[in-house]
Coordinates of C-alpha atoms and ligand atoms in Angstrom, one line a residue:
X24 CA 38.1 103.7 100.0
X25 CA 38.9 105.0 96.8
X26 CA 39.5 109.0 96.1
X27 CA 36.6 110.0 94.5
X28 CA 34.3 107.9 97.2
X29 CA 35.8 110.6 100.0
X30 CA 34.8 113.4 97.4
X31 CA 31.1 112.1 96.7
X32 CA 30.6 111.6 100.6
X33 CA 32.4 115.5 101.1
X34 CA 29.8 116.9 98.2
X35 CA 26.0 117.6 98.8
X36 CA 24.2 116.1 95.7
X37 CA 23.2 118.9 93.1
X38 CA 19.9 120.1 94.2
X39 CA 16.8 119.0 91.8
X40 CA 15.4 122.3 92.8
X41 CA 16.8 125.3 92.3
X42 CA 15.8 128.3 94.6
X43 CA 15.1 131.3 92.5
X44 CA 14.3 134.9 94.6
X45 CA 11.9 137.4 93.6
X46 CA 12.3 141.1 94.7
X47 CA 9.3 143.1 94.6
X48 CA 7.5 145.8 96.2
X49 CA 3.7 145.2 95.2
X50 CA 2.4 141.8 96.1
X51 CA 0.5 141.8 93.0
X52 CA 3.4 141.7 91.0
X53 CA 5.2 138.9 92.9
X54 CA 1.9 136.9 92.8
X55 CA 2.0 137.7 88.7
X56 CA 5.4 136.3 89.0
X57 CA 5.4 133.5 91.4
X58 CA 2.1 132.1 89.2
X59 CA 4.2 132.5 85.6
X60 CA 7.0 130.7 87.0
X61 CA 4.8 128.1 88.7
X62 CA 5.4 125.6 85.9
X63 CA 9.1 125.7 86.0
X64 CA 9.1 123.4 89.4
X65 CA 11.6 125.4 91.0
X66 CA 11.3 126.7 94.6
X67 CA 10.6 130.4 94.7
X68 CA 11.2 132.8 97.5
X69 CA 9.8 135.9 97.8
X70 CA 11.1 139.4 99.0
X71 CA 8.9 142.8 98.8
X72 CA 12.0 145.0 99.7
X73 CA 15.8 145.3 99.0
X74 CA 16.5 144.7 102.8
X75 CA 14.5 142.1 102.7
X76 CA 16.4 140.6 99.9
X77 CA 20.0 140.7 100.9
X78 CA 18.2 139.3 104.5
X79 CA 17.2 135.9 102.2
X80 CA 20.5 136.2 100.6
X81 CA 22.3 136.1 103.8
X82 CA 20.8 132.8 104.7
X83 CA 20.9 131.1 100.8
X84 CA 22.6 130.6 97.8
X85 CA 20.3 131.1 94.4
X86 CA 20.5 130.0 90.9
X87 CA 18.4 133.5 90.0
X88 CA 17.6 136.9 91.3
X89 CA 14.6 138.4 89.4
X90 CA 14.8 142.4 91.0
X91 CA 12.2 144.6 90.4
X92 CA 14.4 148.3 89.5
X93 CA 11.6 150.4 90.8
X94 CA 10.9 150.1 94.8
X95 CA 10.6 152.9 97.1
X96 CA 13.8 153.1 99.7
X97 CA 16.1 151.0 98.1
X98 CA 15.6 151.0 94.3
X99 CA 16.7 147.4 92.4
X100 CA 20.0 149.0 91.3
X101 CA 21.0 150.0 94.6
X102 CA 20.0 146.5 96.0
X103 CA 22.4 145.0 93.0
X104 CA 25.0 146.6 93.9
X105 CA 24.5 145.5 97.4
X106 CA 24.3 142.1 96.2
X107 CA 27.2 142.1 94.4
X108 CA 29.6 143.6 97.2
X109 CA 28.8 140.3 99.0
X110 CA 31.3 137.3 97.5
X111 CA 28.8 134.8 97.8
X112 CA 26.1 136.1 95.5
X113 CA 28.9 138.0 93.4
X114 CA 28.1 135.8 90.2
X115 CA 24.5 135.2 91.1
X116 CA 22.7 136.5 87.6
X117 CA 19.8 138.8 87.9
X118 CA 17.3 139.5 86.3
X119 CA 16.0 143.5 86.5
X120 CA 12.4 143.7 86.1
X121 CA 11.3 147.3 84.7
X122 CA 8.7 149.6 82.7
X123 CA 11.8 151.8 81.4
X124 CA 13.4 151.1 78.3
X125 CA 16.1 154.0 78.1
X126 CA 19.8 153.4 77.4
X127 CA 20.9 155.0 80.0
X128 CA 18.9 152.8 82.1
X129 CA 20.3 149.6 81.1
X130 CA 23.2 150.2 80.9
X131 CA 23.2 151.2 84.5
X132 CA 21.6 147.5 84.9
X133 CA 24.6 145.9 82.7
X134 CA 26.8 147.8 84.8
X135 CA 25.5 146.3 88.1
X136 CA 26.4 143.2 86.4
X137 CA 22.7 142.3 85.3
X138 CA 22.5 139.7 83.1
X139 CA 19.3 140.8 81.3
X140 CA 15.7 142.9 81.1
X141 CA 12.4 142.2 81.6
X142 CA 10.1 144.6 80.6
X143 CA 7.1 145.4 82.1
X144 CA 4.2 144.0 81.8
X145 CA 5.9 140.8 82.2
X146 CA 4.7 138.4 79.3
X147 CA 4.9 134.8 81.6
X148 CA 6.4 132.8 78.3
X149 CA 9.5 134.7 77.8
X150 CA 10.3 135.5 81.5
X151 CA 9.5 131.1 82.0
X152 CA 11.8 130.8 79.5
X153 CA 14.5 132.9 80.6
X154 CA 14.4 131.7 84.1
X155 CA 14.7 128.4 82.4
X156 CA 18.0 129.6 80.7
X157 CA 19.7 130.9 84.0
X158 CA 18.5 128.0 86.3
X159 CA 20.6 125.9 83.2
X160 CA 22.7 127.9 83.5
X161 CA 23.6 128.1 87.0
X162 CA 23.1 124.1 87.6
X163 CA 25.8 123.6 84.9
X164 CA 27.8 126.4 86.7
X165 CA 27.4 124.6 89.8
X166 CA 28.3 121.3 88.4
X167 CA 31.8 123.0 86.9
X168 CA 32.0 123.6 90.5
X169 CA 32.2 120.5 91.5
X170 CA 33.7 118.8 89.1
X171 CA 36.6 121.4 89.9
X172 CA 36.5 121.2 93.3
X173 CA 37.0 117.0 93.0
X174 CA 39.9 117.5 89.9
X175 CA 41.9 120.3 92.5
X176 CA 41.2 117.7 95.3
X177 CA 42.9 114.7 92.9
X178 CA 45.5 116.7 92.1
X179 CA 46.4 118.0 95.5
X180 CA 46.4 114.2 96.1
X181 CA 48.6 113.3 93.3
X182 CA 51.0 115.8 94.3
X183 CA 51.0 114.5 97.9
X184 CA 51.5 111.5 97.0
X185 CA 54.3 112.4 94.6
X186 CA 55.6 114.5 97.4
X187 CA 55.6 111.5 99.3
X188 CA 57.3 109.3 97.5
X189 CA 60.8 108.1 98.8
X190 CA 62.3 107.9 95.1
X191 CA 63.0 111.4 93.2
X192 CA 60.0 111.2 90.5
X193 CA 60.0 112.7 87.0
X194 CA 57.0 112.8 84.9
X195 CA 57.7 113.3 81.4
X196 CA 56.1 112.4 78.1
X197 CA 57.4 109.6 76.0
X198 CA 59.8 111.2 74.4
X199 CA 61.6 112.8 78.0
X200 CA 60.1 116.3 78.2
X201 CA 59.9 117.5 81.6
X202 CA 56.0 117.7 83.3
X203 CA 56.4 117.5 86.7
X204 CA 58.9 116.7 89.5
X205 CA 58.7 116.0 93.2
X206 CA 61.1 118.1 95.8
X207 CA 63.2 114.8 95.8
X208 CA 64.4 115.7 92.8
X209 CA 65.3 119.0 93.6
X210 CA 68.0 117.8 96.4
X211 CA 68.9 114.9 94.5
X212 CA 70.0 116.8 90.9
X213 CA 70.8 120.2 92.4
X214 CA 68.5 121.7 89.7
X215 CA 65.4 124.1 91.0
X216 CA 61.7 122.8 89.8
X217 CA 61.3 125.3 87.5
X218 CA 64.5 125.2 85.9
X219 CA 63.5 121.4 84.5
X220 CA 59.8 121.9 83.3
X221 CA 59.9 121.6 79.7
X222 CA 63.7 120.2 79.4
X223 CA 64.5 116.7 78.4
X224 CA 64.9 114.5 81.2
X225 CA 68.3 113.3 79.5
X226 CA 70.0 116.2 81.2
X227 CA 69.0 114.2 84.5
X228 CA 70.0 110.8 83.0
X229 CA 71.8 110.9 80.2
X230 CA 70.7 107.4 79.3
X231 CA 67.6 107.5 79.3
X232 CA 66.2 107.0 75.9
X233 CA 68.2 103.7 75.4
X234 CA 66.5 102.5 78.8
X235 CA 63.2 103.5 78.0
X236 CA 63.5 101.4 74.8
X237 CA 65.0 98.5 76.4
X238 CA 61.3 98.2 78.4
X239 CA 60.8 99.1 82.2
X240 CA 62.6 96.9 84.3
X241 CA 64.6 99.0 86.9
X242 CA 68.4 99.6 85.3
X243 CA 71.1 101.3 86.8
X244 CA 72.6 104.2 85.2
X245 CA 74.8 106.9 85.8
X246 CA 72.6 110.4 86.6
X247 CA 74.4 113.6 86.2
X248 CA 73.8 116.5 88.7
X249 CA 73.4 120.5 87.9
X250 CA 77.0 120.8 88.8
X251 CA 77.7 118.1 86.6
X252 CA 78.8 115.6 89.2
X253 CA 77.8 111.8 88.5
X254 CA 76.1 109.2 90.9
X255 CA 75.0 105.5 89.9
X256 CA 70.9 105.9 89.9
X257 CA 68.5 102.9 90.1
X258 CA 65.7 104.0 87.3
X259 CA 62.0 102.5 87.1
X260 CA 60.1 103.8 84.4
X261 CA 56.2 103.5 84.2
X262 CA 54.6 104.0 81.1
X263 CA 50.6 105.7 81.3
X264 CA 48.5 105.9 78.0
X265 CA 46.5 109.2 78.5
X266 CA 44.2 111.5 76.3
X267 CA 47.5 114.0 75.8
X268 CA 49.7 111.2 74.8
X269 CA 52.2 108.5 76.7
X270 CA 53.5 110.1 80.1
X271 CA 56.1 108.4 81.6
X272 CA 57.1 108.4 85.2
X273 CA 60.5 108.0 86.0
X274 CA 61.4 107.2 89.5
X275 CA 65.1 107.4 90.7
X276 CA 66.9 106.2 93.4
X277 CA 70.5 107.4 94.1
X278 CA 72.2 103.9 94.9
X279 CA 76.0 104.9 95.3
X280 CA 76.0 103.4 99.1
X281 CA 74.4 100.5 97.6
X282 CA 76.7 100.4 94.5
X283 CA 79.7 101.2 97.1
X284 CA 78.7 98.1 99.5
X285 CA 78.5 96.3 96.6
X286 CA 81.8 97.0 95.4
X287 CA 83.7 96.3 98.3
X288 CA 82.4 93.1 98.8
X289 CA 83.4 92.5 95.7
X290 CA 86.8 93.8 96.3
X291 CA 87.1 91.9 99.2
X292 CA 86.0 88.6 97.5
X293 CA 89.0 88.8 95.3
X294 CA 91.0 90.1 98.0
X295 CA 89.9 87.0 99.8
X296 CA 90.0 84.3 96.6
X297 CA 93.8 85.5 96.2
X298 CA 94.8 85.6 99.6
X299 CA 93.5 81.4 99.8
X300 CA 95.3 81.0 96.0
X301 CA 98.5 82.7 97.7
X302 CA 97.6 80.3 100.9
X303 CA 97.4 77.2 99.1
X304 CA 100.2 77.8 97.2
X305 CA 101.9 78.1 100.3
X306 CA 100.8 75.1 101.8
X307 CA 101.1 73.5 98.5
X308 CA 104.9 74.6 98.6
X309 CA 105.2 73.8 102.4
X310 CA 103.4 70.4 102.1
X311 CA 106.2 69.6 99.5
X312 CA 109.0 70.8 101.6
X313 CA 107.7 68.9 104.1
X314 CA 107.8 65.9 102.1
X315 CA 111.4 66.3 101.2
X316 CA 112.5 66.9 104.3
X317 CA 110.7 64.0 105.7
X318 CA 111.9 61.6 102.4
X319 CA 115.2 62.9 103.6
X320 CA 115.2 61.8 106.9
X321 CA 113.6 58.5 106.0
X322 CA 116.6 58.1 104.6
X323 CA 118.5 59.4 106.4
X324 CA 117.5 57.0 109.2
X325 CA 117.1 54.3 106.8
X326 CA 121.2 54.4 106.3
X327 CA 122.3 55.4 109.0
X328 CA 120.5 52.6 111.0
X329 CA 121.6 50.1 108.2
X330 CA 124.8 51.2 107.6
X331 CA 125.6 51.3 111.8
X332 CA 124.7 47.7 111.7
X333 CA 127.3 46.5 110.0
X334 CA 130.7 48.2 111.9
X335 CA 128.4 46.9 115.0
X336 CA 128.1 43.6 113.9
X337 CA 131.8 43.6 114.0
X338 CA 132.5 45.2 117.5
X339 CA 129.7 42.0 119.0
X340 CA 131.3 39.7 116.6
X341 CA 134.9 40.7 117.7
X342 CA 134.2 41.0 121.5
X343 CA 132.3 37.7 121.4
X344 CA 135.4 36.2 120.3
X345 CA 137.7 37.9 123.0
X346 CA 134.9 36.7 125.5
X347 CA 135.3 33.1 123.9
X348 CA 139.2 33.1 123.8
X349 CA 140.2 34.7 126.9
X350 CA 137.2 34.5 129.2
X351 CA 139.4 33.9 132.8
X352 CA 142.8 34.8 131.2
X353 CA 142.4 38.7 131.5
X354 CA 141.0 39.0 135.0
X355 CA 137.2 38.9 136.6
X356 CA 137.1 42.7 136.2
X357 CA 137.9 42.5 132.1
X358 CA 135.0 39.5 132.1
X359 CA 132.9 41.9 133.4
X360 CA 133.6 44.5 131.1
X361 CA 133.7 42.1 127.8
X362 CA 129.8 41.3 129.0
X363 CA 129.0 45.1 129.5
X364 CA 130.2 45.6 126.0
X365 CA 128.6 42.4 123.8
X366 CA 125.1 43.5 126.4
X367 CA 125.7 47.5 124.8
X368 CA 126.3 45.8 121.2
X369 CA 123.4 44.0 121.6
X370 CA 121.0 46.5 122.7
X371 CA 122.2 48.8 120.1
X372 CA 121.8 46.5 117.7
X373 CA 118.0 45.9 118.6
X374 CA 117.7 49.7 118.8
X375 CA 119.2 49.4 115.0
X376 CA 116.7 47.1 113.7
X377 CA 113.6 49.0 115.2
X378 CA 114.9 52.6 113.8
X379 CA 115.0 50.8 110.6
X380 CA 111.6 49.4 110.7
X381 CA 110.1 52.7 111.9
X382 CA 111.8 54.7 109.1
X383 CA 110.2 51.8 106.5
X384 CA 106.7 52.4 108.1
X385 CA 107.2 55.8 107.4
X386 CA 108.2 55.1 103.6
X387 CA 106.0 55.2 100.8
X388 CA 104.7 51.4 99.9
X389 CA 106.0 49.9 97.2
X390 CA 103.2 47.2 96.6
X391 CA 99.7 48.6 96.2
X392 CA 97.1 47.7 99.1
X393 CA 95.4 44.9 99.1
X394 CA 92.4 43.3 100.5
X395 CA 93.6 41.6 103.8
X396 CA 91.6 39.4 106.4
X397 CA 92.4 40.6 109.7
X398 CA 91.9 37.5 111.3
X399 CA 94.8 35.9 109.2
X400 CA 97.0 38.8 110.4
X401 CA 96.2 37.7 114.0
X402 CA 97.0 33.7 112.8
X403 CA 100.4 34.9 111.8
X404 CA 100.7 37.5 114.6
X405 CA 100.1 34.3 117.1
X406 CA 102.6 32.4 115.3
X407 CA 105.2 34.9 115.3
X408 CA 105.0 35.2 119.2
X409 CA 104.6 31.6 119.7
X410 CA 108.0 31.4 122.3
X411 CA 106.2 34.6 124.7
X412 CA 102.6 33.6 124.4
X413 CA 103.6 30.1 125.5
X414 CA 106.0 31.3 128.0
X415 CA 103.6 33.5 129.2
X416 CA 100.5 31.0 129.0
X417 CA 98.9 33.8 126.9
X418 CA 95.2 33.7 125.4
X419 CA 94.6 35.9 122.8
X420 CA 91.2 35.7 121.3
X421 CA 89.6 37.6 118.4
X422 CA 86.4 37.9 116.5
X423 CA 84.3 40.0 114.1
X424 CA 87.8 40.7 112.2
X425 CA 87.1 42.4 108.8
X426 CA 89.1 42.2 105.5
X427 CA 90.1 45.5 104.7
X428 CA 92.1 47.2 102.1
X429 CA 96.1 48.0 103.3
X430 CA 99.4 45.8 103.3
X431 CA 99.3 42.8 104.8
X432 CA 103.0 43.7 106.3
X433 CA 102.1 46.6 108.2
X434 CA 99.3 45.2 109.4
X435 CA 101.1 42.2 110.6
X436 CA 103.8 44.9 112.6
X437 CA 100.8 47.0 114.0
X438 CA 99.0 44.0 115.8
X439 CA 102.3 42.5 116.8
X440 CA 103.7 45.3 118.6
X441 CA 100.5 45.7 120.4
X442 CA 100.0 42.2 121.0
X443 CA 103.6 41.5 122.1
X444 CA 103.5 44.5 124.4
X445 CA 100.1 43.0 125.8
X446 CA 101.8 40.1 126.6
X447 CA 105.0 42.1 127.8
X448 CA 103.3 44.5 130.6
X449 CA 101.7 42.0 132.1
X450 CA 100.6 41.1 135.1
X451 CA 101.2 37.7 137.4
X452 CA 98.3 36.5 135.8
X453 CA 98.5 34.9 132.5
X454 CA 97.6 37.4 130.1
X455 CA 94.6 37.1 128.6
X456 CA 94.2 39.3 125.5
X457 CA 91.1 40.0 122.9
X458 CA 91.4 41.9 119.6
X459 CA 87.9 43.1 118.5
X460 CA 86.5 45.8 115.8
X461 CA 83.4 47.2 115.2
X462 CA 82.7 49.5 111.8
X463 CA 82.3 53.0 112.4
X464 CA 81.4 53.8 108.6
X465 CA 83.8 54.4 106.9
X466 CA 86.3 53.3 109.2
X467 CA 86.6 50.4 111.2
X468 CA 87.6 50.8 115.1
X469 CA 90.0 48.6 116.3
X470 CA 90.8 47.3 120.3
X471 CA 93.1 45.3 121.7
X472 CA 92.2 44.4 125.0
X473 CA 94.4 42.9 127.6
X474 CA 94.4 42.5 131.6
X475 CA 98.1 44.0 132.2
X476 CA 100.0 46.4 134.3
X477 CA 97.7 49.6 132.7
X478 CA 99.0 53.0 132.0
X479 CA 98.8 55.8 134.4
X480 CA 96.4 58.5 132.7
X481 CA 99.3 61.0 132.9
X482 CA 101.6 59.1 130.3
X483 CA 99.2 57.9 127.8
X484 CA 99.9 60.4 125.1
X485 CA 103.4 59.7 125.4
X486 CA 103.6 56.1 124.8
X487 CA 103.3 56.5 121.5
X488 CA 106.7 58.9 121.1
X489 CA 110.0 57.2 119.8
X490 CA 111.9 56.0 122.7
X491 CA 109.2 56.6 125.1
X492 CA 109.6 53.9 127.9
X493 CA 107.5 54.0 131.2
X494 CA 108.7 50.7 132.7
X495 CA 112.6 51.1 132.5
X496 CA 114.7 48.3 132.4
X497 CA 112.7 45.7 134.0
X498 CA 110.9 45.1 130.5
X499 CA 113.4 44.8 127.3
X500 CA 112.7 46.9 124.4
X501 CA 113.5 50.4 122.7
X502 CA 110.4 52.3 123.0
X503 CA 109.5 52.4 119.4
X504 CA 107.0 49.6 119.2
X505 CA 104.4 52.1 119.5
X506 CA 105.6 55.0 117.3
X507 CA 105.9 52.4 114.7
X508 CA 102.6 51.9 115.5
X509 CA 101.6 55.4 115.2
X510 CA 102.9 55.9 111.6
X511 CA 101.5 52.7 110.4
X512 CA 97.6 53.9 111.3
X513 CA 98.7 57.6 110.6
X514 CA 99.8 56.5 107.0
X515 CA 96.5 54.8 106.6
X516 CA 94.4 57.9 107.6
X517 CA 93.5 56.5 110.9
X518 CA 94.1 57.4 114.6
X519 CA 95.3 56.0 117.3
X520 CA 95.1 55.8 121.4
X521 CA 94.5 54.0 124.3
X522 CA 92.4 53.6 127.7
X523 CA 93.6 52.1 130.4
X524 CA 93.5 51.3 134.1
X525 CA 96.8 51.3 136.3
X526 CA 96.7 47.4 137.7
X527 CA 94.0 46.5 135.7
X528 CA 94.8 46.6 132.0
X529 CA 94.8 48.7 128.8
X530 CA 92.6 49.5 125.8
X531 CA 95.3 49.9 122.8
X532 CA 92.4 51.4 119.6
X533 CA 92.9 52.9 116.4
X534 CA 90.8 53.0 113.3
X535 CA 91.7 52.1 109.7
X536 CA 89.0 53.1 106.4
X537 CA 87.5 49.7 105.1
X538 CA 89.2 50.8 101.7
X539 CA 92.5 52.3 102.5
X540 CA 93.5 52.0 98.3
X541 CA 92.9 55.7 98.0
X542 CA 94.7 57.4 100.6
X543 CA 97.3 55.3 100.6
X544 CA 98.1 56.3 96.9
X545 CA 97.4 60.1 97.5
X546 CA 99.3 59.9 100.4
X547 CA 102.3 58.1 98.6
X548 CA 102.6 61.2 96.9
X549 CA 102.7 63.4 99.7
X550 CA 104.8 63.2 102.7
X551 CA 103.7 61.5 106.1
X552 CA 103.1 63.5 108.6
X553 CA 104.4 61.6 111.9
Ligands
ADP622 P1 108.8 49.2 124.2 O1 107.8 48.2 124.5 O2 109.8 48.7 123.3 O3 109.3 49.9 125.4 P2 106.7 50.6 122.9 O4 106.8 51.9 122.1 O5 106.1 49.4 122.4 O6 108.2 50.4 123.4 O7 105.9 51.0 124.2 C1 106.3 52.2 124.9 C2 105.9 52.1 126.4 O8 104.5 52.0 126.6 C3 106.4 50.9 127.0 O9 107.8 51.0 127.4 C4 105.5 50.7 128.1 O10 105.9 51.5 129.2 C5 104.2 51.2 127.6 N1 103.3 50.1 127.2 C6 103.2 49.7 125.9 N2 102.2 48.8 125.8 C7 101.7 48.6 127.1 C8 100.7 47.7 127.6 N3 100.0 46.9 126.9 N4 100.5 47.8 128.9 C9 101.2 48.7 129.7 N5 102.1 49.5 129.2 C10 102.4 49.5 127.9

């Protein structure tokens, strides 16, 4: 429901009719009058006395009083001035009705706040068309009224509203001179109402002009206070065409939490971005160290097993020959001993060859990768371990193989390991052994299956440590099969593991990507992490 709806319900509709009140004390007259003004369509009410007069006037409002000056107890000015003491018919004209034309007489009347004579005898055209006048008169009078009545009640409402508002409100005309300004504005800018009507609203916001140029849009500026303290404002500027000119309403929001939050999360966004530069630089730098160290003891290993194996070669070599020359000549004792040492020469020796194969599975390759059919790895794998799997009575079975990209070599090493140590921990059954692989985009999942002596669930994270052994002594080896393992899938990107069941075999997997070419070059640059 719209303002002026509430107003038109709240107002009684201006009266056709206006109620005009005669005062007089001879019925005669009052019949003269009543039948003069009968044309006039207006609603008359009749009074012969004073009293009875300010009795009508007690009950209605009228657009005219026509008062007879001459009546017996209460003359017509005396009843005037009665009727003028009372608020509500304060501005109610009358109209004196009398035989005497004397100065002194009217002006008495003019001073009792008459509006005008009639002289007796009455002619009925001029008072009909005086009555006329002040019934005009007093329906335009009435309609003012209103009209004020419904303009105070809009601007009460418009100041209620702009009372209301959340935002400190300035209305100004275009070019920023100060109308009218809500209480927020008075807390916000220090500065008492008063104090801004008629001043340019760039005292307030210093920037205003260029911002009401650059259209109406809310900007941010800085506002200045009375003291002359500064705070970042939000400003939305609305632009109203009226009669008096362009008015501009300029709401303003003080935003220096907002500005504040805003700032620190910026702050803390750089913070952030250079604390992960200064991070990754650091890993950068560590991820390189890392790499040299681990090229160093590639190396390192890499001589020092190849270098050993020469000096060793020459302790088996000589001691075999002591054994063959003397064996029986130095005593059973130094025949044992001889054996203990060509046995020590000849572990160490294996232990030798496997520390330099782990260190090369940890080296860079030299070749790029290659696409490679698994299943052809398996043919040589078999071929390699022809002696165990026949000694053994071995099956080893594979299918679904893919080719995938990687080094033939390594690939060869990694089944072979796990297929000789399949073949290794087995069982008195024959072992029977199946390599499989399903393609877990974008790797592949490979499982070698076998029906051996199974892994307690305790040690299966260690199997894959350098010189990790479970079985002791009873089983040759050096316990780096599986580390060698480890790098080789590590290298690749992949992971390794198993699953198994003491007495009843164990599930060696790991998982390779399909197209290794990648990785394998980034991580030839990098160091491996094993
Ligand atoms: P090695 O075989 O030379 O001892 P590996 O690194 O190949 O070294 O294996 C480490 C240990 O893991 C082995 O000593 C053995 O105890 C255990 N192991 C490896 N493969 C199997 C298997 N298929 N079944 C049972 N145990 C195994």
């Amino acid at each position: 429901m719209s303002t002026t709806d509430v107003i038109r319900t709240a107002e009684p509709p201006v009266q056709e009719r206006e109620k005009i009140l005669l005062v007089d004390d001879s019925p005669a007259n009052l019949f003269a009058i009543e039948a003069a003004l009968d044309g006039l369509g207006q609603q008359l009410v009749l009074a012969n006395s004073g009293m009875e007069a300010l009795r009508r006037l007690l009950e209605d409002d009228f657009a005219a009083i026509l008062l007879d000056v001459k009546m017996p107890e209460m003359d017509g000015f005396q009843t005037a001035e009665l009727i003028r003491s009372r608020r509500r018919s304060q501005h109610t004209p009358i109209l004196f009705l009398t035989a005497y034309r004397n100065d002194e007489h009217l002006f008495r009347g003019y001073d009792l706040g008459a509006v005008d004579f009639l002289f007796k005898p009455i002619v009925p055209e001029i008072l009909r068309s005086k009555v006329a006048v002040f019934v005009e008169v007093s329906r335009n009078a009435a309609l003012l009224r209103r009209q004020a009545r419904i303009l105070g009640k809009a601007e009460q409402k418009f100041r209620s509203l702009l009372e209301a508002a959340p935002d400190a409100m300035i209305i100004s005309s275009g070019d920023g001179v100060i109308n009218l300004v809500n209480s927020q504005v008075e807390v916000m800018f220090g500065f008492g109402r008063t104090e801004l009507l008629g001043r340019n609203i760039q005292t307030l916001v210093p920037g205003w002009e260029r911002l009401s140029a650059a259209g109406i849009s809310p900007k941010v500026l800085p506002a200045r206070r009375k003291d002359r303290t500064e705070f970042p404002a939000e400003i939305s500027l609305s632009p109203l065409q009226t009669e008096e000119g362009l008015l501009v309403t300029s709401a303003v929001r003080d935003v220096t939490e907002r500005k504040k939050a805003h700032d620190e999360i910026r702050d803390l966004n750089a913070k952030l971005e250079l604390r992960v530069a200064e991070r990754t630089l650091a890993l950068q730098e560590s991820n390189e160290a890392l790499r040299q160290s681990n090229d160093d003891l590639n190396q390192f290993a890499y001589a020092a097993s190849h270098d050993l194996q020469e000096p060793l070669r020459m302790v088996s070599l000589y001691t075999q020959l002591i054994q063959k020359e003397y064996a029986g000549k130095l005593g059973k004792q130094a025949d044992q001993y001889i054996s203990f040492i060509i046995d020590g020469a000849q572990r160490m020796e294996s232990l030798l060859t496997d520390l330099l194969a782990y260190s090369q599975a940890g080296a860079p390759n030299r070749e790029p990768a290659a696409a490679v059919d698994c299943a052809l790895v398996l043919d040589s794998v078999v071929l390699n371990l022809k002696a165990a799997v026949e000694q053994a009575g071995a099956v080893v079975t594979w299918s679904g193989l893919p080719t995938i990209e990687a080094h033939e070599i390594r690939l060869v090493q990694l089944f072979q390991n796990l297929v000789g140590n399949a073949i290794k921990y087995r069982r008195e059954d024959p072992p029977r052994i199946e390599i499989t692989a399903e393609h877990l985009h974008p790797d592949w999942l490979f499982s070698v299956r076998d029906n051996g002596i199974g892994i307690k669930p305790e040690y299966v994270h260690q199997v894959f440590g350098i010189f990790k052994r479970l079985h002791g002594h009873r089983y040759p080896g050096t316990g780096i099969g599986l580390a060698i393992c480890q790098r080789i899938v590590e290298r690749y990107g992949g992971r390794i593991g198993v699953d198994s069941t003491p007495g009843e075999g164990s599930t060696f997997w790991f998982t390779l990507p399909a197209t290794a070419v990648v990785l394998e070059r980034e991580l030839a640059g990098q160091a491996a992490t094993s």
